[in-house]
Short mmCIF file of C-alpha atoms and ligand atoms in Angstrom, two decimals:
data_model
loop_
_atom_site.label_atom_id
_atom_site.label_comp_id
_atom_site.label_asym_id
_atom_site.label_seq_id
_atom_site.Cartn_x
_atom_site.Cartn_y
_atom_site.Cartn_z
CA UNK A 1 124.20 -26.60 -22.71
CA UNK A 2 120.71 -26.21 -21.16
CA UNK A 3 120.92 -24.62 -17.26
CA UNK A 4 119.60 -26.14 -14.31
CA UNK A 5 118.63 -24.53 -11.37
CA UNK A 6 117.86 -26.85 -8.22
CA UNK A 7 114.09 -26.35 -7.36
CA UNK A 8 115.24 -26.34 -4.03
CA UNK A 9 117.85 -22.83 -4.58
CA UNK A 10 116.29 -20.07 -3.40
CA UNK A 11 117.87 -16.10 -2.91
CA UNK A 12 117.97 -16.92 0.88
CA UNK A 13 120.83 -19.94 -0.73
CA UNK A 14 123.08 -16.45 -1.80
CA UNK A 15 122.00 -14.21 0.97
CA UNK A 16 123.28 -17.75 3.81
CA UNK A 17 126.02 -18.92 1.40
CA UNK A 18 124.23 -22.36 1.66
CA UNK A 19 123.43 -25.08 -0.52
CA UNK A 20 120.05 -25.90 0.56
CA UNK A 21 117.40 -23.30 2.36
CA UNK A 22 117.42 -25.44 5.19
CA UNK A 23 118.61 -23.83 8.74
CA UNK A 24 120.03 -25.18 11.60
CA UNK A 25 117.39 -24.11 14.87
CA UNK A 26 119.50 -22.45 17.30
CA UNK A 27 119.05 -24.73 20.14
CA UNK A 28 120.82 -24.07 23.33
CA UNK A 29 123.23 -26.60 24.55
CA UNK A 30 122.01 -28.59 21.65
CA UNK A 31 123.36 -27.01 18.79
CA UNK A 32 127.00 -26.73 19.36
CA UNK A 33 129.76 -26.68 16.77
CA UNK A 34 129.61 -30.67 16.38
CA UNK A 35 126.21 -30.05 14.97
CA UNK A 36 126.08 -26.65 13.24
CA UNK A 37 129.84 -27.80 11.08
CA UNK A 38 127.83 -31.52 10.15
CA UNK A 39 124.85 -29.02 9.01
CA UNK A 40 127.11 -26.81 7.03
CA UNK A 41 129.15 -30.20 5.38
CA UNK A 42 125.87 -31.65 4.50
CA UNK A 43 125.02 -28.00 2.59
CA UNK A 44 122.85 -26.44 5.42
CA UNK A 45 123.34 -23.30 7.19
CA UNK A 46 125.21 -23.61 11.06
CA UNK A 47 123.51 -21.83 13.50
CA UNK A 48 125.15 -22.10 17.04
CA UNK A 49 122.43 -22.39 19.88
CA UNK A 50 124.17 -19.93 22.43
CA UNK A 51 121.69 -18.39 24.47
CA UNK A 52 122.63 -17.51 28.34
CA UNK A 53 126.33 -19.24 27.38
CA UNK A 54 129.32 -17.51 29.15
CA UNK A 55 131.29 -16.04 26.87
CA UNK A 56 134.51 -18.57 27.26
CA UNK A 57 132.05 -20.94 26.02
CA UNK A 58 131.01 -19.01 23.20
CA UNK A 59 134.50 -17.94 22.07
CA UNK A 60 135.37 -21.96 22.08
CA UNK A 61 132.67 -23.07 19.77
CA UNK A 62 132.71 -19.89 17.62
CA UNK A 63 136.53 -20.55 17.70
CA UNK A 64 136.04 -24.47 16.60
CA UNK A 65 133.65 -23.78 13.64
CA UNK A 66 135.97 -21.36 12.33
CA UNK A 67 139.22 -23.74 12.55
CA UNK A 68 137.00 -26.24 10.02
CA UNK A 69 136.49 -23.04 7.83
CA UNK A 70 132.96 -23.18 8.11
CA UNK A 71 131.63 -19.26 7.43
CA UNK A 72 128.97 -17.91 7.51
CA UNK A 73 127.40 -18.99 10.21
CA UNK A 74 125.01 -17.65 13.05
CA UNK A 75 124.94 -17.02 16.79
CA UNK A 76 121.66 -17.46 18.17
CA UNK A 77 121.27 -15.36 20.95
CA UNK A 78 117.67 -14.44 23.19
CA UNK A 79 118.24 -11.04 24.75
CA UNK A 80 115.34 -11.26 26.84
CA UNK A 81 115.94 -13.65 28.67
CA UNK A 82 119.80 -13.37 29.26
CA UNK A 83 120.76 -11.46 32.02
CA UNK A 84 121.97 -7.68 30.95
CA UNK A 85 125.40 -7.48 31.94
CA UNK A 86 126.09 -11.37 30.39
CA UNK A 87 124.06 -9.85 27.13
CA UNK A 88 126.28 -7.41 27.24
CA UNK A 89 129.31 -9.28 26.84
CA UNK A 90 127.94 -12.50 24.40
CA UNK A 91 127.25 -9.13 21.82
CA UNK A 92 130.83 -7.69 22.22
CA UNK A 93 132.14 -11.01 21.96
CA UNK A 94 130.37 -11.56 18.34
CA UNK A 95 131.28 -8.61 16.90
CA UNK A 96 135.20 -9.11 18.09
CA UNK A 97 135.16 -12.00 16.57
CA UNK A 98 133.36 -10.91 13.25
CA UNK A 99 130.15 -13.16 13.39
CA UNK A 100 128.41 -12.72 9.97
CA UNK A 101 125.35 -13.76 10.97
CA UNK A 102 123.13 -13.09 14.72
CA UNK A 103 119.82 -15.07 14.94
CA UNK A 104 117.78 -13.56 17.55
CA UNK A 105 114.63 -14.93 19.16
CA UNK A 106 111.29 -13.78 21.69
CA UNK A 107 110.74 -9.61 22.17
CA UNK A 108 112.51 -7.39 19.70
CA UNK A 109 115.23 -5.23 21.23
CA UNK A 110 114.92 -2.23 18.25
CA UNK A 111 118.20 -0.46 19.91
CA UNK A 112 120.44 -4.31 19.63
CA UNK A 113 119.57 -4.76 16.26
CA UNK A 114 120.73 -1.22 15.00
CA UNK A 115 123.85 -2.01 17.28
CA UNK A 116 124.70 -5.08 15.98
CA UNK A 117 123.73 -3.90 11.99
CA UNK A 118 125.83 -0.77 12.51
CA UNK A 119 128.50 -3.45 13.04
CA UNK A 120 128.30 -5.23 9.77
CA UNK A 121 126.31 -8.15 11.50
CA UNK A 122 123.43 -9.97 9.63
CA UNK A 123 120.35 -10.48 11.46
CA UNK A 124 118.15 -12.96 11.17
CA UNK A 125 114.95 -12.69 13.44
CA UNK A 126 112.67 -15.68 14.33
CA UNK A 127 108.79 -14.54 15.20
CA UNK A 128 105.36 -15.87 16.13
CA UNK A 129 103.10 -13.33 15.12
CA UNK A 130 102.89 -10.21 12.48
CA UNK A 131 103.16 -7.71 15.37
CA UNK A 132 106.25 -8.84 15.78
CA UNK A 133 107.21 -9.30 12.55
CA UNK A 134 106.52 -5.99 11.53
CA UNK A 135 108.46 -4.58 14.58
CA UNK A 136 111.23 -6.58 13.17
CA UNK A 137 111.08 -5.22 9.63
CA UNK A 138 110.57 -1.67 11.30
CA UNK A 139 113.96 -2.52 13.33
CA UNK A 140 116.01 -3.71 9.98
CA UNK A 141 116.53 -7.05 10.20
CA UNK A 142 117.48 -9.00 7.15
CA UNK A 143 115.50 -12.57 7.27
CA UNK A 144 112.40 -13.27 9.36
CA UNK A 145 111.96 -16.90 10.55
CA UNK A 146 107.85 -17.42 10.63
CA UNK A 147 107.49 -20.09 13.98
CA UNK A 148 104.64 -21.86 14.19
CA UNK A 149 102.86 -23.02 17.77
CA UNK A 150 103.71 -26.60 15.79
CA UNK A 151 107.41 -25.74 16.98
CA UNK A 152 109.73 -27.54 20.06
CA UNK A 153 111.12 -25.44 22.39
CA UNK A 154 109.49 -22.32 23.55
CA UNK A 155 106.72 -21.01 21.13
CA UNK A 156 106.34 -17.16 20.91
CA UNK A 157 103.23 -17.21 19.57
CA UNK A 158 99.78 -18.94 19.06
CA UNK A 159 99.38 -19.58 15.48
CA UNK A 160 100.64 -22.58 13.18
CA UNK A 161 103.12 -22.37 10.84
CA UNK A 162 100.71 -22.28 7.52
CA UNK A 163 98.40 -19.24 8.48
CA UNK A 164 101.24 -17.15 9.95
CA UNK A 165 103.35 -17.14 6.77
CA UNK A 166 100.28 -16.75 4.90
CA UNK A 167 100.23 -13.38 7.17
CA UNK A 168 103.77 -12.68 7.05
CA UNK A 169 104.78 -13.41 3.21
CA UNK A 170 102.64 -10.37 1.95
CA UNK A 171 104.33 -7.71 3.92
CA UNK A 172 107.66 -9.04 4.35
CA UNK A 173 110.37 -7.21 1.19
CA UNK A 174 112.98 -10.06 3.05
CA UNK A 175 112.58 -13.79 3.30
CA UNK A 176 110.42 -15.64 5.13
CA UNK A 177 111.71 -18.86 6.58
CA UNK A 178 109.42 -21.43 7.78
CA UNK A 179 109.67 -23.31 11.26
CA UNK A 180 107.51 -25.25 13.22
CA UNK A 181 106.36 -29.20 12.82
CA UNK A 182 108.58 -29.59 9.55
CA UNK A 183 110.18 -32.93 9.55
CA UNK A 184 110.65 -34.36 5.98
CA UNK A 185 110.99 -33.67 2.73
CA UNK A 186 107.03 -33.00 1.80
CA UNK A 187 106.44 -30.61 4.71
CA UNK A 188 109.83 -28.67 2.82
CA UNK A 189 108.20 -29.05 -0.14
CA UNK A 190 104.95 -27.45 1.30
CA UNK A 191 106.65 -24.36 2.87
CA UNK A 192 108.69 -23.54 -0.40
CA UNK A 193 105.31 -23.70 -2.47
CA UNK A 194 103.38 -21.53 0.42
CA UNK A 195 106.17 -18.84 -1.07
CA UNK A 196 108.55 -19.08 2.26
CA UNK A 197 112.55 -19.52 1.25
CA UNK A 198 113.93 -21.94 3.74
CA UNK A 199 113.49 -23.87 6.34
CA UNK A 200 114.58 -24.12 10.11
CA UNK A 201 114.68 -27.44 11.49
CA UNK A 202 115.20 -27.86 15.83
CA UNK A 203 113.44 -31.71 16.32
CA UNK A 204 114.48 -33.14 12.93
CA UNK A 205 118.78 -31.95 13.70
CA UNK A 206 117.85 -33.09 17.73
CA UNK A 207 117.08 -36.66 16.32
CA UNK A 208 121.41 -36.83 15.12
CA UNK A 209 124.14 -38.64 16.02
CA UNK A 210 126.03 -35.05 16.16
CA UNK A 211 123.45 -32.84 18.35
CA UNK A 212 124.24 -32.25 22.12
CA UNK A 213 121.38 -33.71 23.82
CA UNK A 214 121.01 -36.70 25.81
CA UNK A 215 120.51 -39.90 24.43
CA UNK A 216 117.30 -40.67 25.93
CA UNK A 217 116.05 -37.43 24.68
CA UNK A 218 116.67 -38.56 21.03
CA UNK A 219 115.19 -42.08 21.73
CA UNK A 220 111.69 -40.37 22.95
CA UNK A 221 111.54 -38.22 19.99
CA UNK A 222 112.13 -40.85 17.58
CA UNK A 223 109.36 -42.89 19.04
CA UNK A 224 106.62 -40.10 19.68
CA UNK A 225 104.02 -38.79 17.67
CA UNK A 226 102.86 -35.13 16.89
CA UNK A 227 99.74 -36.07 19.99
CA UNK A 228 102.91 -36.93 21.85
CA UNK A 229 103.96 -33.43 21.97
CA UNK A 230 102.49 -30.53 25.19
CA UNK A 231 102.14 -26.84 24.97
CA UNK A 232 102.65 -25.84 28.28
CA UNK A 233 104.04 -23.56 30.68
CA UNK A 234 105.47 -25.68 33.50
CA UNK A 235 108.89 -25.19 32.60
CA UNK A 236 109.64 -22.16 33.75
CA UNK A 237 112.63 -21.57 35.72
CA UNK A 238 115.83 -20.30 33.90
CA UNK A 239 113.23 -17.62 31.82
CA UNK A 240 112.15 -14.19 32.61
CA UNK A 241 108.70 -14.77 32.01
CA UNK A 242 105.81 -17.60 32.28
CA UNK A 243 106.39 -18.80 28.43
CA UNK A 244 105.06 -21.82 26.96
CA UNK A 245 107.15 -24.69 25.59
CA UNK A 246 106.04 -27.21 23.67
CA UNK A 247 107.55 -30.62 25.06
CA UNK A 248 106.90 -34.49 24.87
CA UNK A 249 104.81 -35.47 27.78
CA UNK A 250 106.35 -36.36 30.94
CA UNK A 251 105.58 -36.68 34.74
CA UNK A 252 105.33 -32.76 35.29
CA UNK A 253 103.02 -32.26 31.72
CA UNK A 254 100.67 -34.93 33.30
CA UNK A 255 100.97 -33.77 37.07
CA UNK A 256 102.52 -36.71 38.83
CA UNK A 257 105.79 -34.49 39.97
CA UNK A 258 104.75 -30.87 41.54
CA UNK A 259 107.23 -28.22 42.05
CA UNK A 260 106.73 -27.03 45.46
CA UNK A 261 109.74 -25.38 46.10
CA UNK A 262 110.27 -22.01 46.35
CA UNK A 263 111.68 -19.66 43.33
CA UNK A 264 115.25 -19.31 45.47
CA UNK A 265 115.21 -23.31 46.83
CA UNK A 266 114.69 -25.19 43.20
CA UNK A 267 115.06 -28.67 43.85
CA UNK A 268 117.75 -30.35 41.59
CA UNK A 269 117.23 -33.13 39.81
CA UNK A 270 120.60 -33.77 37.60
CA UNK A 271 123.79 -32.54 36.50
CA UNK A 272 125.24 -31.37 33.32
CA UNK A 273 128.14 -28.67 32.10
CA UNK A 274 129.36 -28.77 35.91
CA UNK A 275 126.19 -27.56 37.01
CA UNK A 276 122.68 -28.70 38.49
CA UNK A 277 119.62 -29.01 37.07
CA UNK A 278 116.51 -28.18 38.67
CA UNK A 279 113.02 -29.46 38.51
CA UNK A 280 111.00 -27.61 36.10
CA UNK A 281 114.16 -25.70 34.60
CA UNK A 282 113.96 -24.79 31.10
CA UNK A 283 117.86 -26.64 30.50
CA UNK A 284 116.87 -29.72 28.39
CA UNK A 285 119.01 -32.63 29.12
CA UNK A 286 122.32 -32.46 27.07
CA UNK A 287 124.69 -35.40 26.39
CA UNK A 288 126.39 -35.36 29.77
CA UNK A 289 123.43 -35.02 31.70
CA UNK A 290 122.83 -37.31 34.97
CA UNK A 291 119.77 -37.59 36.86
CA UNK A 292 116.01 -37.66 36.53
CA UNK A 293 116.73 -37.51 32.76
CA UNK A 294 112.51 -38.19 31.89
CA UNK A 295 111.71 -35.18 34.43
CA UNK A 296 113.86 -32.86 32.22
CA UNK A 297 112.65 -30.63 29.14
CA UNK A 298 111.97 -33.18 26.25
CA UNK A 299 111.60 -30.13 23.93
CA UNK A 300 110.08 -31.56 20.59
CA UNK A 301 107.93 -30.22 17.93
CA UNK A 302 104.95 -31.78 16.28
CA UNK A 303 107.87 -32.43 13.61
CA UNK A 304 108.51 -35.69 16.22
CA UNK A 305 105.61 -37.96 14.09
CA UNK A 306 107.82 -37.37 10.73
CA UNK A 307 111.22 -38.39 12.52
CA UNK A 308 111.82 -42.27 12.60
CA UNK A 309 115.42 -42.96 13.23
CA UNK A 310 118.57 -41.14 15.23
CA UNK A 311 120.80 -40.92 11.56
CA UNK A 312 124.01 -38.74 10.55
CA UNK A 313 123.24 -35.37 9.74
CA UNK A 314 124.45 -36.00 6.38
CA UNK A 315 121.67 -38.78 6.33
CA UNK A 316 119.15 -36.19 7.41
CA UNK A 317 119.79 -33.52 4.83
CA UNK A 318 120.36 -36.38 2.40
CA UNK A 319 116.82 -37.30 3.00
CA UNK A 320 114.87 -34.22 3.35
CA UNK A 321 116.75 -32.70 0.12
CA UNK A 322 115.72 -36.09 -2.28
CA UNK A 323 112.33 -36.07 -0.77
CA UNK A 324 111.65 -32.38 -0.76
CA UNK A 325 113.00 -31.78 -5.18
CA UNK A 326 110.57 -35.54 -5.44
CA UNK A 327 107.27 -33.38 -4.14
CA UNK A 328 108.12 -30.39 -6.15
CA UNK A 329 108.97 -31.87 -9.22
C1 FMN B 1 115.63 -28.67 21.88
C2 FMN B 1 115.20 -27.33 21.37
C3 FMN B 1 115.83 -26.20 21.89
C4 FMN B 1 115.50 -24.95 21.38
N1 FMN B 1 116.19 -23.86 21.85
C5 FMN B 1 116.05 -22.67 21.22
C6 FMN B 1 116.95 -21.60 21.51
O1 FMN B 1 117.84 -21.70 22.36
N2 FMN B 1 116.80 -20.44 20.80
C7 FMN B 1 115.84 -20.30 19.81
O2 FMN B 1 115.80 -19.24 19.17
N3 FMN B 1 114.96 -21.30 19.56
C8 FMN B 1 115.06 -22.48 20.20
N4 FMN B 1 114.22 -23.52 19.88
C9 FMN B 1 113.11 -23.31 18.92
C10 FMN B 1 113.64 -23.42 17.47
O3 FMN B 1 114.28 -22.21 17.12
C11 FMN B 1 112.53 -23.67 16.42
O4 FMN B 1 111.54 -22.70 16.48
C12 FMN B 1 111.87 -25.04 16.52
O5 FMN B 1 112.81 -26.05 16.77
C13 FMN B 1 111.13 -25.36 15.23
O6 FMN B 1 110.26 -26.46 15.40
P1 FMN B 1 110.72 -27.99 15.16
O7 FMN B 1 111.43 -28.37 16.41
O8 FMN B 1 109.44 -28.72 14.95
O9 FMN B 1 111.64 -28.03 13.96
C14 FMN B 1 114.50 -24.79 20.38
C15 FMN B 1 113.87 -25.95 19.90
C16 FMN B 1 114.21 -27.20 20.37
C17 FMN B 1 113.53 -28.42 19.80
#
């Protein structure tokens, strides 16, 4: 009997325990265990999108993935911009419960990485340019995500996806994982040839019946276009520093709503999770969210003009996986 391999099976499949190379973004508030277990059914890797989550919330969705016996999975975490003392508790938390995998995110904290290896934990590191790359191979980790300024949410650094694993692929002994405007099966294709070994998707899992965020958010996504999409730094409060997003355009991108207040008087424009919302916060409007829903961050990448329909997530992968083995047959 003559062997097949699946062009799309790559080591990062072994190192993940995953069918396909393609990731789950941690998203926060978006990617909850609804979301990361449909990823993992569909032969994906679950990442949960946890970042500045209280710890009761944390321990339920950790708690919930487990119970449908999906392992391994990751907790996506951003230590610099979580508040030290709540930090300090989210990384106790994962490592009481056992979480195989930590995806971290913006400046690399050397002395939390040799914490959290020195506990067994896997870490997976997403960067934006080779300084920090090679600061994460210098700290250990085990799988560098290359994101490109194509990428929704915030954007660490200023070049696209293409040249910066071009940098990153020579020097990196781990893999590379692309993210950053990939949102079908060709642009998989692409990033597999370039020599990276997965794929994260944020926009393309966003644009899913299962993901956490608001309806409208999904319905702007589907209908935008890559020149739909703003790199800007207007959203702002809820980080520790002046960061850029990239987001679909809205009345603060183009100027028509200011944000006068003061940094301690925000002015709130909605409600979710029991708690407000204010204008020009970086909290992107999640399923339960009332209020000036348009004013809110529309996080999207450039991945938006590839994404035609809200589907399944099972549709998704589906899709992506027929279309991506098509271009590299
Ligand atoms: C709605 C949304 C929220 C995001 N939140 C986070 C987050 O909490 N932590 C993180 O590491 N990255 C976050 N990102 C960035 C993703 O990790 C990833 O870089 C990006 O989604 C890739 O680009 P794409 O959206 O075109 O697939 C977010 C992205 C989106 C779209």
């Amino acid at each position: 009997m003559v062997k097949t391999t699946s062009p799309l099976h790559t080591p990062l499949c072994d190192l993940l325990g995953c069918q396909f190379p393609i990731m789950l973004a941690g998203m926060g508030g978006v990617a909850r265990h609804r979301l990361a277990s449909a990823v993992a059914n569909a032969g994906g890797f679950p990442v949960l999108g946890m970042v500045r989550e209280p710890c009761e919330r944390m321990r339920f969705e950790i708690a919930a993935l487990k119970q449908q016996c999906i392992t391994p999975f990751a907790v996506n975490l951003i230590p610099a911009a979580t508040d030290a003392s709540l930090l300090k508790a989210q990384v106790s938390l994962c490592i009481e419960l056992n979480v195989p995998f930590i995806a971290l995110f913006w400046d690399i904290d050397k002395k939390l990485i040799h914490q959290l290896k020195f506990e067994g934990c896997k870490i997976i590191h997403q960067v934006g340019n080779l300084e920090d790359a090679e600061a994460a191979l210098d700290a250990g980790v085990d799988v560098l995500i290359a994101q490109g300024q194509e990428a929704g949410g915030h954007v660490r650094g200023k070049v696209s996806s293409l040249p910066l694993l071009a940098e990153l692929l020579p020097i990196s002994p781990i893999p590379v994982v692309a993210a950053g405007g990939i949102g079908n099966g060709k642009s998989i294709a692409a990033a597999l040839t370039l020599g990276a070994q997965g794929v994260s998707l944020g926009t393309a899992f966003l644009a899913t019946t299962e993901a956490n965020a608001h309806e409208h958010h999904k319905q702007r996504i589907i209908k935008a276009n890559a020149n739909d999409t703003v790199y800007t730094t207007q959203f702002h409060r809820n980080w520790h520093e002046p960061a850029p997003v990239r987001v679909l355009a809205n009345a603060i991108t183009r100027g028509e709503r200011i944000d006068s207040s003061k940094q301690d008087h925000p002015i709130v424009i909605g409600y979710q999770d029991n708690q407000s919302i204010h204008l020009c916060s970086t909290d992107s409007p999640l399923t339960d969210a009332i209020g000036a829903i348009d004013d809110m961050a529309l996080y999207s990448g450039q991945s938006c003009g590839q994404i035609a329909k809200v589907t399944s997530v099972k549709q998704r992968v589906d899709t992506l996986v027929t279309e991506a083995k098509l271009a590299l047959k």
